[in-house]
Short mmCIF file of C-alpha atoms in Angstrom, two decimals:
data_model
loop_
_atom_site.label_atom_id
_atom_site.label_comp_id
_atom_site.label_asym_id
_atom_site.label_seq_id
_atom_site.Cartn_x
_atom_site.Cartn_y
_atom_site.Cartn_z
CA MET A 1 4.75 -7.98 -10.61
CA ALA A 2 6.49 -11.29 -11.21
CA GLN A 3 5.45 -14.55 -9.58
CA HIS A 4 7.40 -15.59 -6.48
CA TRP A 5 9.31 -18.33 -8.30
CA GLN A 6 10.58 -15.74 -10.77
CA GLU A 7 11.85 -13.56 -7.93
CA MET A 8 13.56 -16.17 -5.74
CA LEU A 9 14.13 -19.95 -5.48
CA PRO A 10 14.84 -22.22 -2.50
CA ILE A 11 18.48 -22.57 -3.60
CA ASP A 12 19.02 -18.79 -3.68
CA ARG A 13 21.11 -17.58 -0.77
CA TYR A 14 20.59 -14.58 1.46
CA THR A 15 22.43 -12.67 4.16
CA VAL A 16 20.69 -10.62 6.85
CA ALA A 17 21.99 -7.14 7.66
CA ALA A 18 20.75 -4.36 9.92
CA SER A 19 20.92 -0.62 9.29
CA GLY A 20 21.59 -0.14 13.02
CA LEU A 21 21.32 -1.96 16.33
CA LEU A 22 17.88 -3.38 17.01
CA HIS A 23 16.84 -3.01 20.64
CA ASP A 24 14.70 -5.25 22.80
CA TYR A 25 12.13 -2.45 23.06
CA ASP A 26 11.67 -2.73 19.28
CA ARG A 27 10.07 -6.15 19.85
CA LYS A 28 7.22 -4.54 21.79
CA VAL A 29 6.72 -1.90 19.08
CA LEU A 30 6.70 -4.55 16.34
CA THR A 31 4.41 -6.87 18.31
CA LEU A 32 1.79 -4.36 19.40
CA LEU A 33 1.86 -1.62 16.74
CA TYR A 34 3.05 -3.26 13.51
CA GLN A 35 1.73 -6.82 13.83
CA PRO A 36 -1.97 -5.78 13.65
CA LEU A 37 -1.22 -4.10 10.31
CA ILE A 38 1.08 -6.64 8.64
CA GLY A 39 -0.14 -9.90 10.20
CA SER A 40 1.53 -12.68 12.15
CA VAL A 41 3.34 -14.21 9.14
CA CYS A 42 5.19 -10.96 8.34
CA PHE A 43 5.95 -10.48 12.02
CA SER A 44 7.35 -14.01 12.21
CA LEU A 45 9.54 -13.45 9.13
CA TYR A 46 11.02 -10.25 10.60
CA MET A 47 11.73 -11.97 13.92
CA THR A 48 13.30 -14.99 12.19
CA LEU A 49 15.64 -12.80 10.15
CA TRP A 50 16.46 -10.78 13.26
CA ALA A 51 17.33 -13.98 15.13
CA GLU A 52 20.00 -14.77 12.51
CA LEU A 53 21.98 -11.66 13.47
CA GLU A 54 24.59 -12.27 16.14
CA GLU A 55 24.32 -10.19 19.28
CA ASN A 56 25.61 -6.63 18.75
CA ARG A 57 26.53 -7.35 15.11
CA LEU A 58 25.05 -6.00 11.89
CA TRP A 59 25.65 -8.97 9.52
CA SER A 60 24.65 -12.62 9.57
CA SER A 61 26.25 -15.59 7.84
CA SER A 62 24.90 -16.72 4.47
CA ASN A 63 21.89 -19.05 4.35
CA SER A 64 19.54 -20.55 1.76
CA HIS A 65 15.85 -19.84 1.33
CA HIS A 66 15.26 -23.57 1.67
CA SER A 67 16.57 -23.33 5.25
CA LEU A 68 14.32 -20.34 5.86
CA MET A 69 11.33 -22.37 4.64
CA ASN A 70 12.24 -25.11 7.14
CA PHE A 71 12.73 -22.62 9.99
CA MET A 72 9.30 -21.09 9.44
CA ASP A 73 7.52 -24.28 8.26
CA MET A 74 6.19 -22.24 5.37
CA GLY A 75 6.13 -22.27 1.57
CA LEU A 76 8.28 -19.94 -0.51
CA LYS A 77 5.21 -18.11 -1.87
CA ASP A 78 4.04 -17.14 1.63
CA ILE A 79 7.55 -16.02 2.57
CA TYR A 80 7.80 -13.91 -0.59
CA GLU A 81 4.42 -12.25 0.04
CA ALA A 82 5.38 -11.54 3.66
CA ARG A 83 8.68 -10.06 2.46
CA LEU A 84 6.79 -7.67 0.15
CA LYS A 85 4.68 -6.42 3.04
CA LEU A 86 7.77 -5.80 5.16
CA GLU A 87 9.27 -3.82 2.26
CA GLY A 88 6.10 -1.80 1.76
CA ILE A 89 5.73 -0.81 5.41
CA GLY A 90 9.36 0.26 5.70
CA LEU A 91 10.84 -2.56 7.79
CA LEU A 92 13.00 -4.21 5.12
CA LYS A 93 15.26 -3.27 2.21
CA VAL A 94 16.20 -5.94 -0.35
CA TYR A 95 19.31 -6.05 -2.54
CA VAL A 96 19.98 -8.75 -5.16
CA ASN A 97 23.13 -9.89 -6.96
CA LYS A 98 22.50 -11.94 -10.11
CA ASP A 99 24.93 -13.86 -12.26
CA GLU A 100 24.44 -16.60 -14.84
CA GLU A 101 23.90 -19.47 -12.41
CA THR A 102 23.24 -18.14 -8.91
CA ARG A 103 21.35 -15.36 -7.22
CA SER A 104 22.00 -13.97 -3.75
CA PHE A 105 20.15 -11.43 -1.61
CA ILE A 106 20.88 -9.05 1.22
CA TYR A 107 17.91 -8.50 3.54
CA GLU A 108 18.53 -5.28 5.45
CA LEU A 109 16.31 -5.05 8.52
CA LEU A 110 15.15 -1.51 9.30
CA PRO A 111 14.17 -0.52 12.84
CA PRO A 112 10.51 0.29 13.47
CA LEU A 113 9.34 3.81 14.14
CA THR A 114 9.49 4.94 17.74
CA PRO A 115 6.09 4.96 19.49
CA GLU A 116 6.05 8.76 19.28
CA GLN A 117 6.74 8.69 15.54
CA PHE A 118 4.14 5.98 15.00
CA PHE A 119 1.32 7.71 16.89
CA LEU A 120 2.09 11.03 15.15
CA ASP A 121 2.65 9.45 11.72
CA GLY A 122 -0.65 10.57 10.22
CA MET A 123 -1.08 7.37 8.21
CA LEU A 124 -0.01 4.23 10.09
CA ASN A 125 -1.76 5.42 13.26
CA ILE A 126 -4.99 5.93 11.29
CA TYR A 127 -4.83 2.40 9.88
CA LEU A 128 -4.10 1.01 13.37
CA TYR A 129 -7.10 2.88 14.83
CA LYS A 130 -9.28 1.49 12.05
CA LYS A 131 -7.97 -2.02 12.68
CA LEU A 132 -8.22 -2.13 16.50
CA GLY A 133 -10.97 0.32 17.39
CA ARG A 134 -10.90 3.18 19.87
CA ASN A 135 -10.55 1.25 23.14
CA GLN A 136 -7.59 -0.91 22.10
CA PHE A 137 -5.95 2.01 20.30
CA MET A 138 -6.10 4.22 23.40
CA ARG A 139 -4.86 1.33 25.57
CA LEU A 140 -1.77 1.01 23.34
CA LYS A 141 -1.25 4.76 23.39
CA ARG A 142 -1.22 4.71 27.20
CA PHE A 143 1.05 1.63 27.18
CA PHE A 144 3.71 3.45 25.16
CA SER A 145 3.53 6.76 27.04
CA GLU A 146 4.63 7.85 30.50
CA GLN A 147 4.83 10.96 32.65
CA LYS A 148 8.05 12.89 32.06
CA VAL A 149 10.44 13.24 35.02
CA LYS A 150 10.51 17.04 34.93
CA THR A 151 6.71 17.19 35.19
CA ALA A 152 6.63 15.24 38.46
CA THR A 153 5.13 17.56 41.07
CA GLY A 154 7.21 18.88 43.93
CA TYR A 155 10.63 18.32 42.33
CA GLU A 156 13.18 20.92 41.24
CA GLU A 157 16.11 20.12 38.94
CA VAL A 158 19.52 20.63 40.58
CA THR A 159 21.75 18.89 37.99
CA LYS A 160 25.26 20.36 37.70
CA ALA A 161 26.61 21.51 34.31
CA PHE A 162 29.81 20.13 32.75
CA GLN A 163 31.85 23.25 33.55
CA ASP A 164 30.66 23.14 37.18
CA VAL A 165 32.23 19.70 37.64
CA PHE A 166 35.27 19.56 35.31
CA GLN A 167 38.23 21.85 34.70
CA SER A 168 40.20 22.16 31.47
CA GLY A 169 43.94 21.33 31.70
CA HIS A 170 46.83 23.69 30.96
CA PRO A 171 48.01 24.02 27.31
CA GLY A 172 50.87 21.55 27.74
CA SER A 173 48.48 18.72 28.55
CA PHE A 174 47.04 18.84 25.00
CA GLU A 175 50.34 18.21 23.22
CA ILE A 176 50.18 15.06 21.07
CA ASP A 177 52.78 13.62 18.71
CA ASP A 178 52.44 13.04 14.96
CA GLU A 179 51.71 9.32 15.39
CA VAL A 180 48.64 10.05 17.52
CA VAL A 181 47.42 12.68 15.04
CA GLN A 182 47.74 10.18 12.19
CA LEU A 183 45.93 7.50 14.21
CA MET A 184 43.01 9.84 14.91
CA ASN A 185 42.71 10.87 11.27
CA GLU A 186 42.75 7.36 9.87
CA SER A 187 39.37 6.07 8.66
CA GLU A 188 39.84 2.32 8.32
CA VAL A 189 36.21 1.57 9.20
CA GLU A 190 33.24 2.37 6.98
CA GLY A 191 30.97 3.13 9.90
CA TYR A 192 30.44 2.53 13.59
CA ILE A 193 27.80 0.31 15.09
CA GLY A 194 24.92 2.47 16.17
CA ARG A 195 21.42 3.34 15.19
CA GLN A 196 19.82 6.00 13.07
CA GLU A 197 16.26 7.04 13.70
CA GLN A 198 13.88 5.46 11.23
CA GLU A 199 11.94 7.72 8.86
CA GLY A 200 8.20 7.37 8.40
CA ILE A 201 6.49 6.10 5.23
CA GLN A 202 6.39 8.69 2.46
CA ILE A 203 4.11 8.52 -0.59
CA GLY A 204 5.80 9.83 -3.76
CA ASN A 205 4.84 13.38 -4.79
CA GLU A 206 4.41 12.27 -8.42
CA ASP A 207 1.05 10.68 -7.50
CA PHE A 208 -0.49 14.08 -6.68
CA ASN A 209 -1.04 16.97 -9.11
CA PHE A 210 0.51 19.91 -7.24
CA GLU A 211 0.28 22.14 -10.32
CA LEU A 212 -3.50 21.80 -10.32
CA LEU A 213 -3.62 22.44 -6.57
CA GLN A 214 -1.50 25.59 -6.74
CA ALA A 215 -3.47 26.85 -9.75
CA GLY A 216 -6.57 26.86 -7.57
CA LEU A 217 -4.94 28.57 -4.58
CA ASN A 218 -5.12 32.35 -4.31
CA GLU A 219 -1.66 33.83 -3.67
CA SER A 220 -3.14 36.28 -1.17
CA LEU A 221 -4.63 33.39 0.87
CA VAL A 222 -1.83 30.82 0.52
CA PRO A 223 1.61 32.18 -0.50
CA LYS A 224 3.71 29.85 -2.65
CA LYS A 225 6.47 29.83 -0.04
CA ALA A 226 3.98 28.23 2.40
CA ILE A 227 4.01 25.04 0.28
CA THR A 228 7.29 23.77 1.75
CA VAL A 229 8.85 20.34 1.22
CA LYS A 230 7.35 19.08 4.49
CA VAL A 231 3.93 20.43 3.56
CA LYS A 232 4.16 18.71 0.15
CA GLU A 233 5.06 15.41 1.82
CA SER A 234 2.09 15.74 4.18
CA ILE A 235 -0.28 16.58 1.31
CA SER A 236 0.91 13.53 -0.67
CA ASN A 237 0.36 11.22 2.30
CA LEU A 238 -3.05 12.69 3.11
CA ALA A 239 -4.16 12.49 -0.53
CA PHE A 240 -3.20 8.80 -0.58
CA LEU A 241 -4.73 8.04 2.81
CA TYR A 242 -8.08 9.77 2.29
CA GLY A 243 -8.39 9.72 -1.52
CA ILE A 244 -8.42 13.54 -1.81
CA ASP A 245 -8.02 15.10 -5.25
CA PRO A 246 -6.35 18.52 -5.83
CA ILE A 247 -9.69 20.35 -6.09
CA GLN A 248 -10.87 19.01 -2.72
CA MET A 249 -7.43 19.51 -1.19
CA LYS A 250 -7.55 23.24 -1.96
CA ASN A 251 -10.08 24.05 0.78
CA ILE A 252 -8.30 21.75 3.24
CA VAL A 253 -5.01 23.59 2.67
CA ILE A 254 -6.68 27.01 3.05
CA SER A 255 -8.21 25.97 6.37
CA ALA A 256 -4.74 25.06 7.73
CA VAL A 257 -3.10 28.46 7.05
CA ASN A 258 -2.22 30.28 10.30
CA GLU A 259 -1.79 33.98 11.08
CA ASP A 260 1.84 33.87 9.91
CA ASN A 261 0.74 32.72 6.44
CA GLU A 262 2.25 29.30 7.10
CA ILE A 263 0.53 25.92 6.77
CA ASN A 264 0.13 24.17 10.12
CA ILE A 265 0.69 20.47 9.35
CA ASP A 266 -1.29 19.32 12.41
CA GLU A 267 -4.25 21.43 11.29
CA LEU A 268 -3.83 20.09 7.76
CA ARG A 269 -4.10 16.52 9.04
CA LYS A 270 -7.10 17.36 11.22
CA SER A 271 -8.91 19.11 8.36
CA ALA A 272 -8.27 16.17 6.01
CA ARG A 273 -9.50 13.68 8.61
CA ASP A 274 -12.61 15.77 9.33
CA TRP A 275 -13.35 16.02 5.60
CA TYR A 276 -13.07 12.25 5.14
CA GLN A 277 -15.21 11.43 8.17
CA PHE A 278 -17.86 13.91 7.02
CA GLN A 279 -17.92 12.20 3.61
CA ASN A 280 -17.99 8.68 5.11
CA GLN A 281 -20.27 8.82 8.17
CA ASP A 282 -17.44 9.21 10.74
CA GLN A 283 -15.56 6.16 9.42
CA LEU A 284 -11.77 6.10 9.03
CA PRO A 285 -10.13 4.69 5.89
CA SER A 286 -8.52 1.38 5.10
CA LEU A 287 -6.68 0.57 1.85
CA ILE A 288 -9.82 -0.71 0.16
CA ASP A 289 -11.58 2.65 0.73
CA ARG A 290 -9.23 4.40 -1.70
CA VAL A 291 -10.44 5.64 -5.09
CA GLN A 292 -8.47 6.09 -8.31
CA PRO A 293 -5.87 8.90 -7.90
CA ALA A 294 -6.76 12.01 -9.90
CA ILE A 295 -3.53 11.82 -11.90
CA HIS A 296 -4.63 8.42 -13.29
CA GLN A 297 -8.25 9.38 -14.02
CA THR A 298 -8.97 9.50 -17.73
CA HIS A 299 -12.33 11.30 -17.77
CA LYS A 300 -12.13 14.49 -15.72
CA LYS A 301 -14.97 16.24 -17.57
CA GLN A 302 -18.66 15.38 -17.53
CA PRO A 303 -19.11 11.93 -19.17
CA GLU A 304 -21.03 12.02 -22.45
CA THR A 305 -21.31 8.37 -23.50
CA GLN A 306 -22.39 5.26 -21.63
CA GLU A 307 -18.82 3.94 -21.72
CA GLU A 308 -17.45 7.18 -20.26
CA GLU A 309 -20.06 7.01 -17.50
CA LEU A 310 -18.92 3.48 -16.63
CA ILE A 311 -15.24 4.48 -16.60
CA ARG A 312 -16.10 7.48 -14.40
CA TYR A 313 -17.98 5.22 -11.99
CA LEU A 314 -15.02 2.85 -11.75
CA GLU A 315 -12.67 5.79 -11.09
CA ILE A 316 -14.62 7.54 -8.35
CA THR A 317 -15.82 4.40 -6.53
CA SER A 318 -13.75 2.57 -3.94
CA PRO A 319 -13.40 -1.23 -4.17
CA ARG A 320 -15.35 -1.57 -0.91
CA GLN A 321 -18.24 0.47 -2.34
CA LEU A 322 -18.18 -1.49 -5.59
CA LEU A 323 -18.51 -4.77 -3.68
CA LYS A 324 -21.34 -3.21 -1.70
CA ASP A 325 -23.09 -2.07 -4.91
CA ILE A 326 -22.76 -5.53 -6.47
CA SER A 327 -24.33 -7.04 -3.32
CA GLY A 328 -27.29 -4.67 -3.45
CA GLY A 329 -26.15 -2.59 -0.46
CA ALA A 330 -25.00 -5.44 1.81
CA GLU A 331 -21.62 -5.02 3.51
CA PRO A 332 -18.87 -7.16 1.88
CA SER A 333 -17.53 -10.13 3.83
CA LYS A 334 -14.23 -9.83 5.69
CA GLY A 335 -12.80 -12.57 3.48
CA ASP A 336 -13.57 -10.68 0.26
CA LEU A 337 -12.18 -7.44 1.70
CA GLN A 338 -9.00 -9.21 2.80
CA ILE A 339 -8.43 -10.64 -0.69
CA ILE A 340 -8.80 -7.19 -2.27
CA GLU A 341 -6.64 -5.43 0.33
CA ASP A 342 -3.88 -8.05 -0.05
CA VAL A 343 -3.86 -7.58 -3.84
CA MET A 344 -3.75 -3.79 -3.51
CA PHE A 345 -0.90 -4.01 -1.01
CA GLN A 346 1.19 -6.66 -2.78
CA GLN A 347 0.54 -5.99 -6.46
CA LYS A 348 0.20 -2.21 -5.98
CA LEU A 349 -2.73 -1.99 -8.39
CA LEU A 350 -4.72 1.25 -8.33
CA PRO A 351 -8.35 1.24 -7.06
CA GLY A 352 -9.94 1.82 -10.49
CA VAL A 353 -8.03 -1.17 -11.89
CA ILE A 354 -9.07 -3.27 -8.88
CA ASN A 355 -12.70 -2.38 -9.64
CA VAL A 356 -12.41 -3.80 -13.17
CA LEU A 357 -10.75 -6.90 -11.70
CA ILE A 358 -13.62 -7.38 -9.21
CA GLN A 359 -16.26 -7.08 -11.92
CA TYR A 360 -14.48 -9.48 -14.25
CA VAL A 361 -13.64 -12.17 -11.68
CA MET A 362 -17.04 -12.19 -9.96
CA LEU A 363 -18.91 -12.63 -13.20
CA LYS A 364 -16.53 -15.38 -14.34
CA THR A 365 -16.69 -17.37 -11.07
CA ASP A 366 -20.41 -17.32 -10.25
CA MET A 367 -20.22 -14.09 -8.16
CA LYS A 368 -17.41 -15.40 -5.94
CA LEU A 369 -14.00 -13.85 -5.33
CA THR A 370 -11.59 -16.75 -5.75
CA LYS A 371 -8.26 -15.79 -4.14
CA GLY A 372 -5.96 -17.70 -6.50
CA TYR A 373 -7.76 -16.49 -9.63
CA VAL A 374 -7.77 -12.86 -8.42
CA GLU A 375 -4.05 -13.00 -7.62
CA LYS A 376 -3.13 -14.59 -10.96
CA ILE A 377 -4.88 -11.91 -13.05
CA ALA A 378 -3.68 -9.15 -10.70
CA GLY A 379 -0.09 -10.34 -11.11
CA HIS A 380 -0.48 -10.23 -14.89
CA TRP A 381 -1.87 -6.69 -14.80
CA ALA A 382 0.88 -5.55 -12.43
CA ARG A 383 3.57 -6.88 -14.79
CA LYS A 384 1.83 -5.07 -17.66
CA LYS A 385 1.89 -1.87 -15.53
CA ILE A 386 -1.86 -1.30 -15.90
CA LYS A 387 -2.78 2.07 -14.34
CA THR A 388 -6.30 2.94 -15.53
CA PRO A 389 -9.68 1.15 -15.77
CA GLN A 390 -9.62 1.58 -19.56
CA GLU A 391 -6.25 -0.18 -19.83
CA ALA A 392 -7.55 -3.00 -17.60
CA ILE A 393 -10.69 -3.39 -19.74
CA ASP A 394 -8.68 -3.51 -22.97
CA LEU A 395 -6.29 -6.13 -21.58
CA ALA A 396 -9.15 -8.24 -20.21
CA LYS A 397 -10.72 -8.31 -23.67
CA LYS A 398 -7.42 -9.22 -25.30
CA GLU A 399 -6.58 -12.01 -22.83
CA HIS A 400 -10.14 -13.25 -22.37
CA ARG A 401 -9.46 -16.81 -23.59
CA GLN A 402 -6.34 -17.14 -21.45
CA TYR A 403 -8.24 -15.99 -18.37
CA LEU A 404 -10.98 -18.52 -19.13
CA ASP A 405 -8.38 -21.29 -19.13
CA TRP A 406 -7.02 -20.05 -15.80
CA ALA A 407 -10.53 -20.08 -14.35
CA GLU A 408 -10.98 -23.69 -15.47
CA GLY A 409 -7.61 -24.68 -14.03
CA LYS A 410 -5.85 -25.28 -17.35
CA LYS A 411 -2.12 -24.83 -17.03
CA THR A 412 -1.11 -25.33 -20.65
CA ALA A 413 -2.85 -25.81 -23.96
CA SER A 414 -1.28 -29.26 -24.28
CA THR A 415 -3.27 -30.61 -21.34
CA THR A 416 -6.50 -30.34 -23.29
CA GLY A 417 -5.22 -32.34 -26.27
CA ASN A 418 -7.69 -32.53 -29.13
CA LYS A 419 -10.75 -32.77 -26.94
CA LYS A 420 -13.78 -30.97 -28.21
CA LYS A 421 -14.29 -27.73 -26.32
CA PRO A 422 -17.62 -27.48 -24.49
CA ILE A 423 -19.90 -24.57 -25.29
CA ARG A 424 -19.51 -22.10 -22.43
CA THR A 425 -22.52 -20.57 -20.76
CA GLU A 426 -21.07 -17.44 -19.18
CA MET A 427 -21.88 -13.94 -18.02
CA LEU A 428 -19.70 -11.01 -19.01
CA PRO A 429 -19.20 -7.57 -17.44
CA ASP A 430 -21.08 -4.65 -18.96
CA TRP A 431 -17.89 -3.24 -20.43
CA PHE A 432 -17.04 -6.53 -22.15
CA ASP A 433 -18.47 -6.00 -25.64
CA GLU A 434 -16.81 -8.25 -28.17
CA LYS A 435 -18.69 -6.49 -30.97
CA SER A 436 -16.43 -3.47 -30.38
CA SER A 437 -13.46 -5.46 -31.65
CA ALA A 438 -13.66 -6.57 -35.26
CA SER A 439 -10.77 -8.96 -34.88
CA ALA A 440 -12.31 -10.54 -31.81
CA LYS A 441 -15.57 -10.96 -33.66
CA LYS A 442 -13.84 -12.94 -36.38
CA LYS A 443 -11.81 -15.12 -34.04
CA GLU A 444 -14.21 -15.74 -31.14
CA PRO A 445 -17.38 -17.89 -31.37
CA GLN A 446 -20.59 -16.17 -30.35
CA GLN A 447 -21.23 -16.58 -26.62
CA GLN A 448 -24.08 -18.93 -25.74
CA ILE A 449 -26.14 -17.40 -22.91
CA SER A 450 -29.16 -19.05 -21.37
CA GLU A 451 -32.47 -17.16 -21.01
CA LYS A 452 -32.08 -17.09 -17.22
CA ASP A 453 -28.54 -15.70 -17.41
CA GLN A 454 -29.62 -13.23 -20.09
CA TYR A 455 -32.38 -11.96 -17.81
CA GLU A 456 -30.02 -11.63 -14.83
CA LEU A 457 -27.48 -9.83 -16.98
CA GLU A 458 -30.07 -7.35 -18.23
CA MET A 459 -31.23 -6.68 -14.65
CA LYS A 460 -27.65 -6.02 -13.55
CA LYS A 461 -27.17 -3.65 -16.48
CA LYS A 462 -30.31 -1.72 -15.58
CA GLU A 463 -29.27 -1.54 -11.93
CA LEU A 464 -25.83 -0.18 -12.83
CA HIS A 465 -27.30 2.35 -15.28
CA GLU A 466 -29.63 3.63 -12.55
CA LYS A 467 -26.73 4.08 -10.16
CA LEU A 468 -24.71 5.90 -12.80
CA LYS A 469 -27.66 8.16 -13.58
CA LYS A 470 -28.09 8.96 -9.89
CA LEU A 471 -24.36 9.61 -9.54
CA ARG A 472 -24.39 11.89 -12.56
CA SER A 473 -27.33 13.92 -11.19
CA GLN A 474 -25.53 14.31 -7.83
CA GLU A 475 -22.43 15.67 -9.59
CA VAL A 476 -24.56 18.24 -11.41
CA THR A 477 -26.20 19.45 -8.18
CA ASP A 478 -22.82 19.61 -6.42
#
């Protein structure tokens, strides 16, 4: 993913559009249901763009991003990051028109889901529950629900039908001349002002291996026709939300088949949620609890070498668990979790790649997660379209010197001049073995490591090897 200044500049102009009329009730939905998930900055950006639309109109006048920065008292980088979150959660579509000198955008505001859609979404409602807790979640559910009129006790509906009130005229009253017919058939407008119901977030089916799932399903238990388009969409979302691979999904799908040999989507969601909570001590997931999707796992068989064991560990461990392992079992800080979740959301890096990033950054910055450093490397990996831990490891080795300069705050090679480079005393991740690269061995000076750091590094290696050995034995017994 490109840096914000590559995507837009203060002089670039934008126009706000809306896919349909936004209602005042949408403000409550955005404030109480979306704001806890996207944060106050994103909420403020949406409201600011909304305010630029004239009442009952779907287009605003043109404006510059510099004006938007003044309106919000915010830097362009923060506005860009907030824009990405609005895009990801389905509240904004962005269109760009580029020519040689100028660049202009259309920001199309999308309406939020209705409360009913949101609370039945199967993904956003889970994240909201995780964010707010049971009491606040149930309070919001009651806030957005009400008793239906027809269920009020003691009342009987006596509403008259159309035909009970109106009569149709005689045939002569329907005669219209050619001019009226032509006027009715003319279509001078592209569309009428109105509102279409917003669709929920959908994870692409390409991220889940349906062929592997169907290969494991018995036709007599789950007919192929039961895997409908809606069922596939639900399976993709649940696999993303709970980190379920096709092998684990098989039993979940079987448990949701009803007596008509159809898959009940509500039962499918319940079974997936029960499976996750059983695996995670009744906890519900957040983004940082995801593990590497099965389609992007490189070692699906039993690991044979130490390197394969490490890759397997990085693939089947969530970023939260990795941080916990590095801390010797202590829960990660909210600040560290927020940094990782922001990177996963904005840069769209997969969990296994994030794990390599965590290992590399923490060992290069004295076991601290530095937000700017994490984002800079993550942006580089996103632009390189890194999908697997192995690809991340290879790129980290290749760009090691560049990343060192970033860590030390060097912007360009020219800033250092001809000064003599100090000998670095640094720790490296277990997977970082410069001996494995002949070219690197020729070009790079041997790392100088103190006895204390060498001892700490060896202890960390032993600790990781023990965890991998334990993990391997658990897989065998399973």
